[in-house]
Coordinates of N, CA and C in Angstrom, one line a residue:
M1 N 0.8 -1.2 0.0 CA 0.0 0.0 0.0 C 0.9 1.2 0.0
T2 N 0.4 2.3 -0.6 CA 1.2 3.5 -0.8 C 0.9 4.6 0.2
N3 N 0.1 4.3 1.3 CA -0.3 5.3 2.3 C 1.0 5.8 2.9
R4 N 1.0 7.1 3.3 CA 2.1 7.7 4.0 C 2.5 6.9 5.2
Q5 N 3.8 6.8 5.5 CA 4.2 6.1 6.7 C 3.6 6.7 7.9
G6 N 3.1 5.8 8.8 CA 2.5 6.2 10.0 C 1.0 6.3 10.0
I7 N 0.4 6.2 8.8 CA -1.1 6.3 8.7 C -1.6 4.9 9.0
P8 N -2.6 4.8 9.9 CA -3.3 3.5 10.1 C -3.9 3.0 8.8
I9 N -3.6 1.7 8.5 CA -4.1 1.2 7.3 C -5.1 0.0 7.5
W10 N -5.2 -0.5 8.8 CA -6.1 -1.6 9.0 C -6.4 -1.6 10.5
Y11 N -7.5 -2.2 10.9 CA -7.9 -2.4 12.3 C -8.4 -3.8 12.4
E12 N -8.2 -4.3 13.6 CA -8.5 -5.7 13.8 C -9.0 -6.0 15.3
L13 N -10.0 -6.7 15.4 CA -10.6 -7.1 16.7 C -10.3 -8.6 16.9
I14 N -9.6 -8.9 18.0 CA -9.5 -10.3 18.3 C -10.6 -10.6 19.3
S15 N -11.4 -11.6 19.0 CA -12.6 -11.9 19.7 C -12.7 -13.3 20.2
A16 N -13.3 -13.5 21.3 CA -13.5 -14.9 21.8 C -14.7 -15.5 21.1
D17 N -15.5 -14.7 20.5 CA -16.7 -15.2 19.8 C -16.9 -14.3 18.6
A18 N -16.3 -14.7 17.4 CA -16.4 -13.9 16.2 C -17.8 -13.8 15.7
D19 N -18.6 -14.8 15.9 CA -20.0 -14.8 15.4 C -20.8 -13.7 16.2
A20 N -20.6 -13.6 17.5 CA -21.2 -12.6 18.3 C -20.7 -11.2 17.9
A21 N -19.4 -11.1 17.6 CA -18.8 -9.8 17.2 C -19.4 -9.3 15.9
E22 N -19.6 -10.3 15.0 CA -20.2 -9.9 13.7 C -21.6 -9.4 13.9
R23 N -22.4 -10.0 14.8 CA -23.7 -9.5 15.0 C -23.7 -8.2 15.6
F24 N -22.8 -8.0 16.6 CA -22.8 -6.7 17.4 C -22.4 -5.6 16.4
Y25 N -21.3 -5.7 15.7 CA -20.9 -4.5 14.9 C -21.7 -4.4 13.7
G26 N -22.3 -5.5 13.2 CA -23.2 -5.3 12.1 C -24.4 -4.5 12.5
H27 N -24.9 -4.7 13.7 CA -26.0 -3.9 14.2 C -25.6 -2.4 14.5
V28 N -24.5 -2.2 15.1 CA -24.1 -0.9 15.6 C -23.6 0.0 14.4
L29 N -22.8 -0.6 13.6 CA -22.1 0.2 12.5 C -22.6 -0.1 11.1
G30 N -23.4 -1.1 11.0 CA -23.9 -1.5 9.7 C -22.9 -2.2 8.8
W31 N -21.9 -2.7 9.4 CA -20.9 -3.5 8.7 C -21.5 -4.8 8.1
Q32 N -21.0 -5.1 6.9 CA -21.3 -6.4 6.3 C -20.0 -7.2 6.3
F33 N -20.1 -8.5 6.5 CA -18.9 -9.3 6.7 C -18.7 -10.3 5.6
E34 N -17.4 -10.4 5.3 CA -17.0 -11.4 4.3 C -16.0 -12.4 5.0
R35 N -16.4 -13.6 5.0 CA -15.6 -14.6 5.8 C -14.5 -15.1 4.8
M36 N -13.3 -15.0 5.3 CA -12.1 -15.6 4.6 C -12.2 -17.1 4.7
P37 N -11.6 -17.8 3.8 CA -11.6 -19.3 3.9 C -11.0 -19.7 5.2
A38 N -11.8 -20.4 6.0 CA -11.4 -20.9 7.3 C -10.4 -22.0 7.3
T39 N -9.5 -22.0 8.2 CA -8.5 -23.1 8.4 C -8.6 -23.5 9.8
P40 N -8.0 -24.7 10.2 CA -8.0 -25.1 11.6 C -7.3 -24.0 12.5
E41 N -6.4 -23.2 11.9 CA -5.6 -22.3 12.7 C -6.3 -20.9 12.7
L42 N -7.1 -20.6 11.7 CA -7.5 -19.2 11.6 C -9.0 -19.0 11.1
D43 N -9.8 -18.3 11.8 CA -11.1 -17.9 11.4 C -11.1 -16.4 11.4
Y44 N -11.2 -15.8 10.2 CA -11.0 -14.4 10.0 C -12.1 -13.8 9.1
R45 N -12.7 -12.7 9.5 CA -13.8 -12.1 8.8 C -13.4 -10.6 8.5
V46 N -13.7 -10.2 7.3 CA -13.4 -8.8 6.8 C -14.7 -8.0 6.9
A47 N -14.7 -6.9 7.6 CA -15.8 -6.0 7.7 C -15.8 -4.9 6.7
N48 N -16.9 -4.7 6.0 CA -17.0 -3.7 4.9 C -18.0 -2.7 5.3
A49 N -17.6 -1.4 5.1 CA -18.5 -0.3 5.3 C -18.9 0.1 3.8
G50 N -20.1 -0.2 3.4 CA -20.5 -0.1 2.0 C -19.7 -1.1 1.2
S51 N -18.9 -0.6 0.2 CA -18.1 -1.5 -0.6 C -16.6 -1.4 -0.2
T52 N -16.3 -0.8 1.0 CA -14.9 -0.6 1.4 C -14.6 -1.5 2.6
A53 N -13.5 -2.2 2.5 CA -13.0 -3.0 3.6 C -12.4 -2.1 4.6
V54 N -12.8 -2.2 5.9 CA -12.3 -1.3 6.9 C -11.7 -1.9 8.1
S55 N -12.0 -3.2 8.3 CA -11.4 -3.8 9.5 C -11.6 -5.4 9.4
G56 N -11.0 -6.1 10.4 CA -11.1 -7.5 10.4 C -11.5 -8.0 11.8
V57 N -12.2 -9.1 11.9 CA -12.5 -9.8 13.2 C -11.8 -11.1 13.1
M58 N -11.0 -11.4 14.1 CA -10.3 -12.7 14.2 C -10.8 -13.5 15.4
Q59 N -11.2 -14.7 15.2 CA -11.6 -15.6 16.3 C -10.3 -15.9 17.0
Q60 N -10.3 -15.7 18.3 CA -9.1 -16.1 19.1 C -8.9 -17.6 19.0
P61 N -7.7 -18.0 18.5 CA -7.4 -19.4 18.3 C -7.5 -20.2 19.7
A62 N -8.1 -21.4 19.6 CA -8.2 -22.2 20.8 C -6.8 -22.4 21.5
G63 N -6.8 -22.2 22.8 CA -5.6 -22.5 23.5 C -4.5 -21.4 23.4
E64 N -4.8 -20.3 22.7 CA -3.8 -19.2 22.6 C -4.2 -18.0 23.4
D65 N -3.2 -17.5 24.1 CA -3.5 -16.3 25.0 C -3.2 -15.0 24.2
M66 N -4.3 -14.5 23.5 CA -4.2 -13.3 22.7 C -5.0 -12.2 23.3
P67 N -4.6 -11.0 23.2 CA -5.4 -9.9 23.7 C -6.7 -9.7 23.0
R68 N -7.8 -9.7 23.7 CA -9.1 -9.6 23.1 C -9.5 -8.1 23.1
R69 N -9.1 -7.4 22.0 CA -9.3 -6.0 22.0 C -9.1 -5.5 20.5
W70 N -9.4 -4.2 20.3 CA -9.1 -3.6 19.0 C -7.6 -3.2 18.9
L71 N -7.1 -3.5 17.7 CA -5.7 -3.2 17.4 C -5.5 -2.4 16.1
V72 N -4.4 -1.6 16.1 CA -4.2 -0.8 14.9 C -3.0 -1.3 14.1
Y73 N -3.1 -1.3 12.8 CA -2.0 -1.6 11.9 C -1.5 -0.2 11.4
F74 N -0.2 0.1 11.6 CA 0.4 1.3 11.0 C 1.1 0.9 9.8
G75 N 0.9 1.7 8.7 CA 1.6 1.5 7.5 C 3.0 1.9 7.6
V76 N 4.0 1.1 7.0 CA 5.4 1.5 6.9 C 5.9 1.1 5.6
D77 N 7.0 1.7 5.2 CA 7.6 1.4 3.9 C 8.3 0.0 3.9
D78 N 8.9 -0.3 5.1 CA 9.8 -1.5 5.2 C 9.5 -2.1 6.6
V79 N 8.8 -3.2 6.6 CA 8.5 -3.8 7.9 C 9.7 -4.3 8.7
D80 N 10.7 -4.9 8.0 CA 11.8 -5.4 8.7 C 12.7 -4.3 9.3
S81 N 12.9 -3.3 8.5 CA 13.7 -2.2 9.0 C 13.0 -1.5 10.2
S82 N 11.7 -1.3 10.1 CA 10.9 -0.6 11.1 C 10.9 -1.5 12.4
A83 N 10.7 -2.8 12.2 CA 10.7 -3.6 13.4 C 12.1 -3.6 14.1
Q84 N 13.1 -3.5 13.4 CA 14.5 -3.4 14.0 C 14.6 -2.1 14.7
T85 N 14.2 -1.0 14.1 CA 14.2 0.3 14.8 C 13.4 0.3 16.0
A86 N 12.2 -0.3 16.0 CA 11.3 -0.4 17.1 C 12.0 -1.1 18.3
E87 N 12.6 -2.2 18.0 CA 13.3 -2.9 19.1 C 14.4 -2.1 19.7
Q88 N 15.1 -1.4 18.8 CA 16.3 -0.6 19.3 C 15.8 0.5 20.2
V89 N 14.6 1.0 20.1 CA 14.1 2.1 20.9 C 13.1 1.6 22.0
G90 N 13.2 0.3 22.3 CA 12.5 -0.1 23.5 C 11.2 -1.0 23.2
A91 N 10.8 -1.3 22.0 CA 9.6 -2.1 21.7 C 10.0 -3.5 22.0
S92 N 8.9 -4.3 22.2 CA 9.0 -5.8 22.2 C 8.3 -6.3 21.0
I93 N 9.0 -7.3 20.3 CA 8.4 -7.9 19.1 C 7.8 -9.2 19.5
H94 N 6.5 -9.4 19.3 CA 5.8 -10.6 19.6 C 5.6 -11.5 18.4
V95 N 5.5 -10.9 17.3 CA 5.5 -11.7 16.0 C 6.5 -11.0 15.1
P96 N 7.6 -11.7 14.7 CA 8.6 -11.0 13.8 C 8.0 -10.8 12.4
P97 N 8.7 -10.0 11.6 CA 8.2 -9.7 10.3 C 7.8 -11.0 9.5
T98 N 6.6 -11.1 9.1 CA 6.0 -12.3 8.5 C 5.2 -11.9 7.3
D99 N 5.2 -12.8 6.2 CA 4.4 -12.6 5.0 C 3.1 -13.3 5.2
I100 N 2.0 -12.6 4.7 CA 0.7 -13.2 4.4 C 0.5 -13.1 2.9
P101 N 0.5 -14.3 2.3 CA 0.4 -14.3 0.8 C -0.8 -13.4 0.3
D102 N -0.5 -12.6 -0.7 CA -1.4 -11.7 -1.4 C -2.0 -10.6 -0.5
V103 N -1.5 -10.5 0.8 CA -2.0 -9.5 1.7 C -0.9 -8.5 2.1
G104 N 0.2 -9.0 2.5 CA 1.3 -8.1 2.8 C 2.3 -8.7 3.8
R105 N 3.1 -7.9 4.4 CA 4.1 -8.3 5.4 C 3.8 -7.5 6.6
F106 N 3.8 -8.2 7.8 CA 3.5 -7.5 9.0 C 4.4 -7.9 10.2
A107 N 4.3 -7.2 11.3 CA 5.0 -7.6 12.5 C 4.0 -7.1 13.6
F108 N 4.1 -7.8 14.8 CA 3.2 -7.5 15.9 C 4.1 -7.1 17.1
L109 N 3.9 -5.9 17.7 CA 4.8 -5.4 18.7 C 4.0 -4.8 19.8
S110 N 4.7 -4.5 20.9 CA 4.2 -3.6 21.9 C 5.3 -2.5 22.1
D111 N 4.8 -1.3 22.4 CA 5.7 -0.1 22.6 C 6.4 -0.3 24.0
P112 N 7.3 0.6 24.4 CA 8.0 0.5 25.6 C 7.1 0.5 26.9
F113 N 5.8 0.9 26.7 CA 4.9 0.9 27.9 C 3.8 -0.1 27.8
G114 N 3.9 -1.1 26.8 CA 3.0 -2.2 26.7 C 1.9 -2.1 25.7
A115 N 1.7 -0.9 25.1 CA 0.6 -0.7 24.1 C 0.9 -1.6 22.9
L116 N -0.1 -2.4 22.5 CA 0.1 -3.3 21.3 C -0.3 -2.6 20.0
F117 N 0.5 -3.0 19.0 CA 0.2 -2.5 17.6 C 0.8 -3.3 16.6
Y118 N 0.4 -3.1 15.3 CA 1.0 -3.8 14.2 C 1.8 -2.8 13.3
L119 N 2.8 -3.3 12.6 CA 3.4 -2.7 11.5 C 3.1 -3.5 10.2
M120 N 2.8 -2.8 9.1 CA 2.4 -3.5 7.9 C 2.8 -2.8 6.7
R121 N 3.2 -3.5 5.7 CA 3.3 -3.0 4.3 C 2.4 -3.9 3.5
G122 N 1.3 -3.3 3.0 CA 0.3 -4.1 2.2 C 0.8 -4.5 0.8
A123 N 0.3 -5.6 0.3 CA 0.8 -6.1 -1.0 C 0.2 -5.2 -2.1
S124 N -1.0 -4.6 -1.9 CA -1.7 -3.8 -2.9 C -1.0 -2.5 -3.0
E125 N -1.0 -2.0 -4.3 CA -0.4 -0.6 -4.5 C -1.5 0.5 -4.3
E126 N -2.7 0.1 -4.0 CA -3.8 1.0 -3.8 C -3.8 1.4 -2.3
D127 N -4.1 2.7 -2.0 CA -4.2 3.1 -0.6 C -5.3 2.4 0.1
S128 N -5.0 2.1 1.4 CA -6.1 1.7 2.3 C -7.0 2.8 2.6
Q129 N -8.3 2.5 2.7 CA -9.4 3.5 3.0 C -10.0 3.2 4.3
A130 N -9.3 2.4 5.2 CA -9.9 2.0 6.5 C -10.0 3.2 7.4
F131 N -8.9 4.1 7.3 CA -8.9 5.3 8.2 C -9.2 6.5 7.3
K132 N -10.1 7.4 7.8 CA -10.5 8.6 7.1 C -10.2 9.8 8.0
C133 N -9.4 10.7 7.6 CA -9.2 11.9 8.4 C -10.5 12.7 8.4
G134 N -10.8 13.3 9.5 CA -12.0 14.1 9.6 C -13.2 13.4 10.2
Q135 N -13.9 14.1 11.1 CA -15.0 13.5 11.9 C -16.2 13.1 11.0
R136 N -16.4 13.7 9.8 CA -17.6 13.5 9.0 C -17.3 12.5 7.9
A137 N -16.5 11.4 8.3 CA -16.3 10.4 7.4 C -17.5 9.5 7.2
P138 N -17.6 8.7 6.2 CA -18.7 7.7 6.0 C -18.8 6.8 7.2
Q139 N -20.0 6.4 7.6 CA -20.2 5.6 8.8 C -19.4 4.3 8.6
G140 N -18.8 3.9 9.8 CA -18.1 2.6 9.8 C -16.6 2.7 9.6
H141 N -16.1 3.9 9.1 CA -14.7 4.1 8.9 C -14.1 4.6 10.2
A142 N -12.8 4.2 10.5 CA -12.1 4.7 11.7 C -11.7 6.2 11.4
V143 N -11.9 7.0 12.4 CA -11.6 8.5 12.2 C -10.6 9.0 13.3
W144 N -10.3 8.2 14.3 CA -9.5 8.8 15.4 C -8.8 7.6 16.1
N145 N -7.5 7.9 16.5 CA -6.7 6.8 17.1 C -6.1 7.5 18.4
E146 N -6.5 7.0 19.5 CA -6.2 7.6 20.8 C -5.3 6.7 21.6
L147 N -4.1 7.2 22.0 CA -3.2 6.3 22.8 C -3.2 6.9 24.2
T148 N -3.5 6.0 25.2 CA -3.4 6.3 26.6 C -2.1 5.6 27.1
S149 N -1.2 6.4 27.7 CA 0.1 5.9 28.1 C 0.5 6.5 29.4
P150 N 1.3 5.8 30.2 CA 1.7 6.3 31.5 C 2.8 7.4 31.3
D151 N 3.4 7.5 30.1 CA 4.4 8.5 29.9 C 4.1 9.1 28.4
P152 N 3.2 10.0 28.3 CA 2.8 10.5 27.0 C 3.9 11.1 26.2
D153 N 4.8 11.8 26.8 CA 5.9 12.5 26.1 C 6.9 11.4 25.5
A154 N 7.2 10.4 26.3 CA 8.1 9.4 25.9 C 7.4 8.5 24.8
A155 N 6.1 8.3 24.9 CA 5.4 7.6 23.9 C 5.4 8.3 22.5
I156 N 5.2 9.7 22.6 CA 5.2 10.5 21.4 C 6.6 10.4 20.8
A157 N 7.7 10.4 21.6 CA 9.0 10.3 21.1 C 9.2 9.0 20.4
F158 N 8.7 7.9 21.0 CA 8.9 6.6 20.4 C 8.3 6.5 19.1
Y159 N 7.0 6.9 19.0 CA 6.3 6.8 17.7 C 6.8 7.8 16.7
G160 N 7.4 8.9 17.2 CA 8.1 9.8 16.3 C 9.3 9.2 15.6
T161 N 10.1 8.5 16.4 CA 11.3 7.8 15.9 C 10.9 6.7 14.9
L162 N 9.9 5.9 15.3 CA 9.5 4.7 14.5 C 8.7 5.1 13.3
L163 N 7.7 6.0 13.4 CA 6.8 6.2 12.3 C 6.8 7.6 11.8
G164 N 7.6 8.5 12.4 CA 7.6 9.9 11.9 C 6.4 10.7 12.4
L165 N 5.7 10.1 13.4 CA 4.5 10.9 14.0 C 5.1 12.0 14.8
R166 N 4.4 13.1 14.8 CA 4.8 14.3 15.6 C 3.6 14.9 16.3
K167 N 3.9 15.5 17.4 CA 2.9 16.3 18.2 C 2.7 17.7 17.5
E168 N 1.5 18.1 17.3 CA 1.2 19.4 16.8 C -0.1 19.9 17.4
G169 N 0.0 20.7 18.5 CA -1.2 21.2 19.1 C -1.7 20.2 20.2
G170 N -2.7 20.7 20.9 CA -3.2 19.9 22.0 C -4.2 20.6 22.8
M171 N -4.9 20.0 23.8 CA -5.8 20.6 24.6 C -5.5 20.3 26.1
P172 N -5.4 21.3 27.0 CA -5.2 21.0 28.4 C -6.3 20.3 29.0
M173 N -6.0 19.3 29.9 CA -7.0 18.6 30.6 C -6.9 18.8 32.2
G174 N -6.4 19.9 32.6 CA -6.2 20.2 34.0 C -5.2 19.3 34.6
E175 N -5.6 18.7 35.7 CA -4.7 17.8 36.5 C -4.3 16.5 35.7
L176 N -5.1 16.2 34.6 CA -4.8 15.0 33.8 C -3.8 15.3 32.7
G177 N -3.3 16.5 32.6 CA -2.2 16.8 31.7 C -2.8 17.3 30.4
E178 N -2.1 17.0 29.3 CA -2.5 17.5 28.0 C -2.9 16.4 27.0
Y179 N -3.9 16.7 26.2 CA -4.4 15.8 25.2 C -3.7 16.3 23.9
S180 N -2.6 15.5 23.5 CA -1.7 16.0 22.5 C -2.0 15.4 21.1
F181 N -2.2 16.2 20.1 CA -2.6 15.8 18.8 C -1.4 15.2 18.1
I182 N -1.5 14.1 17.4 CA -0.4 13.5 16.6 C -0.7 13.5 15.1
H183 N 0.3 13.8 14.4 CA 0.2 13.9 12.9 C 1.1 13.0 12.2
A184 N 0.6 12.5 11.1 CA 1.5 11.7 10.1 C 1.5 12.6 8.9
G185 N 2.6 13.3 8.6 CA 2.6 14.3 7.5 C 1.6 15.4 7.8
P186 N 0.7 15.7 6.9 CA -0.3 16.8 7.1 C -1.5 16.3 7.8
N187 N -1.6 15.0 8.0 CA -2.8 14.4 8.6 C -2.8 14.2 10.1
C188 N -3.8 14.8 10.8 CA -3.9 14.5 12.2 C -4.6 13.2 12.3
I189 N -4.0 12.2 12.9 CA -4.5 10.8 13.0 C -5.1 10.5 14.4
G190 N -4.9 11.4 15.4 CA -5.4 11.1 16.7 C -4.7 11.9 17.8
A191 N -4.6 11.3 19.0 CA -4.0 12.0 20.1 C -3.4 11.0 21.1
V192 N -2.5 11.6 22.0 CA -1.9 10.8 23.0 C -2.2 11.5 24.3
M193 N -2.5 10.8 25.4 CA -2.8 11.4 26.7 C -2.3 10.4 27.8
G194 N -2.3 11.0 29.0 CA -1.9 10.2 30.1 C -3.0 9.3 30.7
E195 N -2.8 8.6 31.7 CA -3.8 7.7 32.3 C -4.9 8.6 32.9
V196 N -6.1 8.2 32.7 CA -7.3 8.9 33.2 C -8.3 7.9 33.9
P197 N -9.1 8.5 34.8 CA -10.1 7.6 35.4 C -11.0 6.9 34.4
N198 N -11.3 5.6 34.6 CA -12.1 4.8 33.7 C -11.4 4.6 32.4
G199 N -10.1 5.0 32.2 CA -9.4 4.8 31.0 C -8.8 3.4 30.9
Q200 N -8.3 3.1 29.7 CA -7.7 1.8 29.4 C -6.4 2.1 28.7
A201 N -5.3 1.6 29.2 CA -4.0 1.8 28.5 C -4.0 1.2 27.1
G202 N -3.3 1.8 26.2 CA -3.1 1.3 24.8 C -3.9 2.2 23.9
W203 N -4.0 1.6 22.6 CA -4.7 2.4 21.5 C -6.2 2.1 21.6
L204 N -7.0 3.2 21.4 CA -8.4 3.2 21.3 C -8.8 3.7 20.0
V205 N -9.7 3.0 19.3 CA -10.1 3.3 17.9 C -11.5 3.9 18.0
Y206 N -11.7 5.0 17.3 CA -13.1 5.6 17.2 C -13.6 5.5 15.7
F207 N -14.8 5.0 15.6 CA -15.4 4.8 14.3 C -16.5 5.9 14.1
A208 N -16.6 6.4 12.8 CA -17.6 7.4 12.5 C -19.0 6.8 12.4
V209 N -20.0 7.6 12.8 CA -21.4 7.2 12.7 C -22.2 8.4 12.1
D210 N -23.3 8.2 11.5 CA -24.1 9.2 10.9 C -24.8 10.1 11.9
D211 N -25.2 9.5 13.0 CA -25.9 10.2 14.1 C -25.5 9.5 15.4
I212 N -25.0 10.3 16.3 CA -24.4 9.7 17.5 C -25.5 9.1 18.4
D213 N -26.7 9.8 18.5 CA -27.7 9.3 19.4 C -28.3 8.0 18.9
A214 N -28.5 7.9 17.6 CA -29.0 6.6 17.0 C -28.0 5.5 17.1
A215 N -26.7 5.8 17.0 CA -25.7 4.8 17.1 C -25.6 4.3 18.6
V216 N -25.7 5.2 19.5 CA -25.6 4.8 20.9 C -26.9 4.0 21.3
E217 N -28.0 4.3 20.7 CA -29.2 3.5 20.9 C -29.0 2.1 20.4
R218 N -28.4 2.0 19.2 CA -28.2 0.6 18.6 C -27.1 -0.1 19.5
F219 N -26.1 0.6 20.0 CA -25.1 0.1 20.8 C -25.7 -0.6 22.1
G220 N -26.7 0.1 22.7 CA -27.3 -0.4 23.9 C -28.2 -1.6 23.5
Q221 N -28.9 -1.6 22.4 CA -29.7 -2.7 22.0 C -28.9 -4.0 21.7
A222 N -27.6 -3.8 21.3 CA -26.8 -4.9 21.0 C -26.1 -5.5 22.2
G223 N -26.2 -4.8 23.4 CA -25.7 -5.3 24.6 C -24.4 -4.7 25.0
G224 N -24.1 -3.5 24.5 CA -22.8 -2.8 24.8 C -22.9 -2.2 26.2
T225 N -21.8 -1.8 26.8 CA -21.7 -1.1 28.1 C -21.1 0.2 27.9
A226 N -21.8 1.3 28.2 CA -21.4 2.7 28.1 C -20.3 3.0 29.1
I227 N -19.2 3.7 28.6 CA -18.2 4.1 29.5 C -18.2 5.6 29.7
Q228 N -18.3 6.3 28.6 CA -18.3 7.8 28.7 C -19.1 8.4 27.5
G229 N -19.8 9.5 27.7 CA -20.4 10.2 26.7 C -21.8 9.8 26.4
P230 N -22.4 10.4 25.3 CA -21.7 11.2 24.3 C -21.3 12.6 24.8
D231 N -20.1 13.0 24.5 CA -19.6 14.3 24.9 C -19.3 15.2 23.7
E232 N -19.7 16.5 23.7 CA -19.5 17.3 22.6 C -18.0 17.6 22.4
I233 N -17.5 17.6 21.2 CA -16.1 17.8 20.9 C -16.1 18.9 19.7
P234 N -14.9 19.5 19.5 CA -14.8 20.5 18.4 C -15.3 19.9 17.1
G235 N -15.9 20.7 16.3 CA -16.4 20.3 15.0 C -17.9 19.9 15.0
N236 N -18.6 20.4 16.0 CA -20.1 20.1 16.1 C -20.3 18.6 16.1
C237 N -19.5 17.8 16.7 CA -19.7 16.4 16.8 C -19.7 15.9 18.3
F238 N -20.0 14.7 18.4 CA -20.0 14.1 19.8 C -19.2 12.8 19.8
A239 N -18.5 12.5 20.9 CA -17.7 11.3 21.0 C -18.3 10.5 22.2
F240 N -18.3 9.2 21.9 CA -18.8 8.2 22.9 C -17.8 7.0 23.0
V241 N -17.6 6.5 24.2 CA -16.7 5.4 24.4 C -17.5 4.3 25.2
G242 N -17.4 3.1 24.7 CA -18.1 2.0 25.3 C -17.4 0.7 25.1
E243 N -17.9 -0.4 25.6 CA -17.4 -1.7 25.4 C -18.5 -2.6 24.7
D244 N -18.0 -3.4 23.8 CA -19.0 -4.3 23.1 C -19.5 -5.4 24.1
D245 N -20.3 -6.3 23.6 CA -20.9 -7.3 24.5 C -19.9 -8.3 25.0
Q246 N -18.7 -8.2 24.5 CA -17.6 -9.1 25.1 C -16.5 -8.3 25.8
G247 N -16.8 -7.0 26.0 CA -15.8 -6.2 26.8 C -14.7 -5.5 26.1
S248 N -14.8 -5.6 24.7 CA -13.7 -4.9 24.0 C -14.1 -3.4 23.8
R249 N -13.2 -2.5 24.1 CA -13.5 -1.1 24.1 C -13.2 -0.4 22.8
F250 N -14.1 0.6 22.4 CA -13.9 1.3 21.2 C -14.7 2.6 21.3
G251 N -14.6 3.5 20.4 CA -15.3 4.8 20.4 C -16.2 5.0 19.2
L252 N -17.1 5.9 19.3 CA -18.0 6.4 18.2 C -17.9 7.9 18.1
V253 N -17.9 8.4 16.9 CA -17.9 9.9 16.7 C -18.9 10.2 15.6
G254 N -19.7 11.2 15.9 CA -20.7 11.6 14.9 C -21.5 12.8 15.3
P255 N -22.2 13.4 14.4 CA -23.0 14.6 14.7 C -24.3 14.2 15.5
R256 N -25.0 15.2 16.0 CA -26.3 15.0 16.6 C -27.3 15.6 15.7
T257 N -28.1 14.8 15.0 CA -28.9 15.3 13.9 C -30.4 15.3 14.3
R258 N -30.8 14.9 15.5 CA -32.2 14.9 15.8 C -32.4 15.5 17.2

């Protein structure tokens, strides 16, 4: 894929019950799922927003201790070189650079503070459309990537060295520190902040919805648990954080239209 280095190019939920996840997110976000050919080792479904592939759901393999949460794939030009750099600046490599035929090359890591993420170079020369800059993206696309870290400044420095991400602007949160915006080139892809009450360390993904109140209503109908919001944010939009019916946390962003 030709996306700028540091742009999120894919999102993945590792689930204890992929069938239940398919029902939940299909109801809340309107995703339609395409099941990849199953093998004894892997049950993987691709979620589509309209005609665009935006994320994947992986059934947790039996007997394997994998984190059941949403994960971000960051695009890089060279997975092997980037993984080496990451290790040199304090990351842990859980899966070394590995090829997936006809998909791309990836590595699975955690940053120096334990936040999990992927590096990937996609096999396709077309840009990924999974992440859309701007809150008014089509429903179902990721629009914001928020990192909660015990040391935000050091985390920003780490991802700056690895991915070229940089801090540009922010919002003060009083005793909780600063909500620092991070950019990949000209694109603001999200923010980094310190630990907060009811927060969860690591990367949190926010998906766009057409109407925040209708989406939160669907979220409740599907069995989700509200954590925070909807709260008004700049841009005449509202943000909501919750957990799906299996406890995986994510966010929703959208306007209030009714």
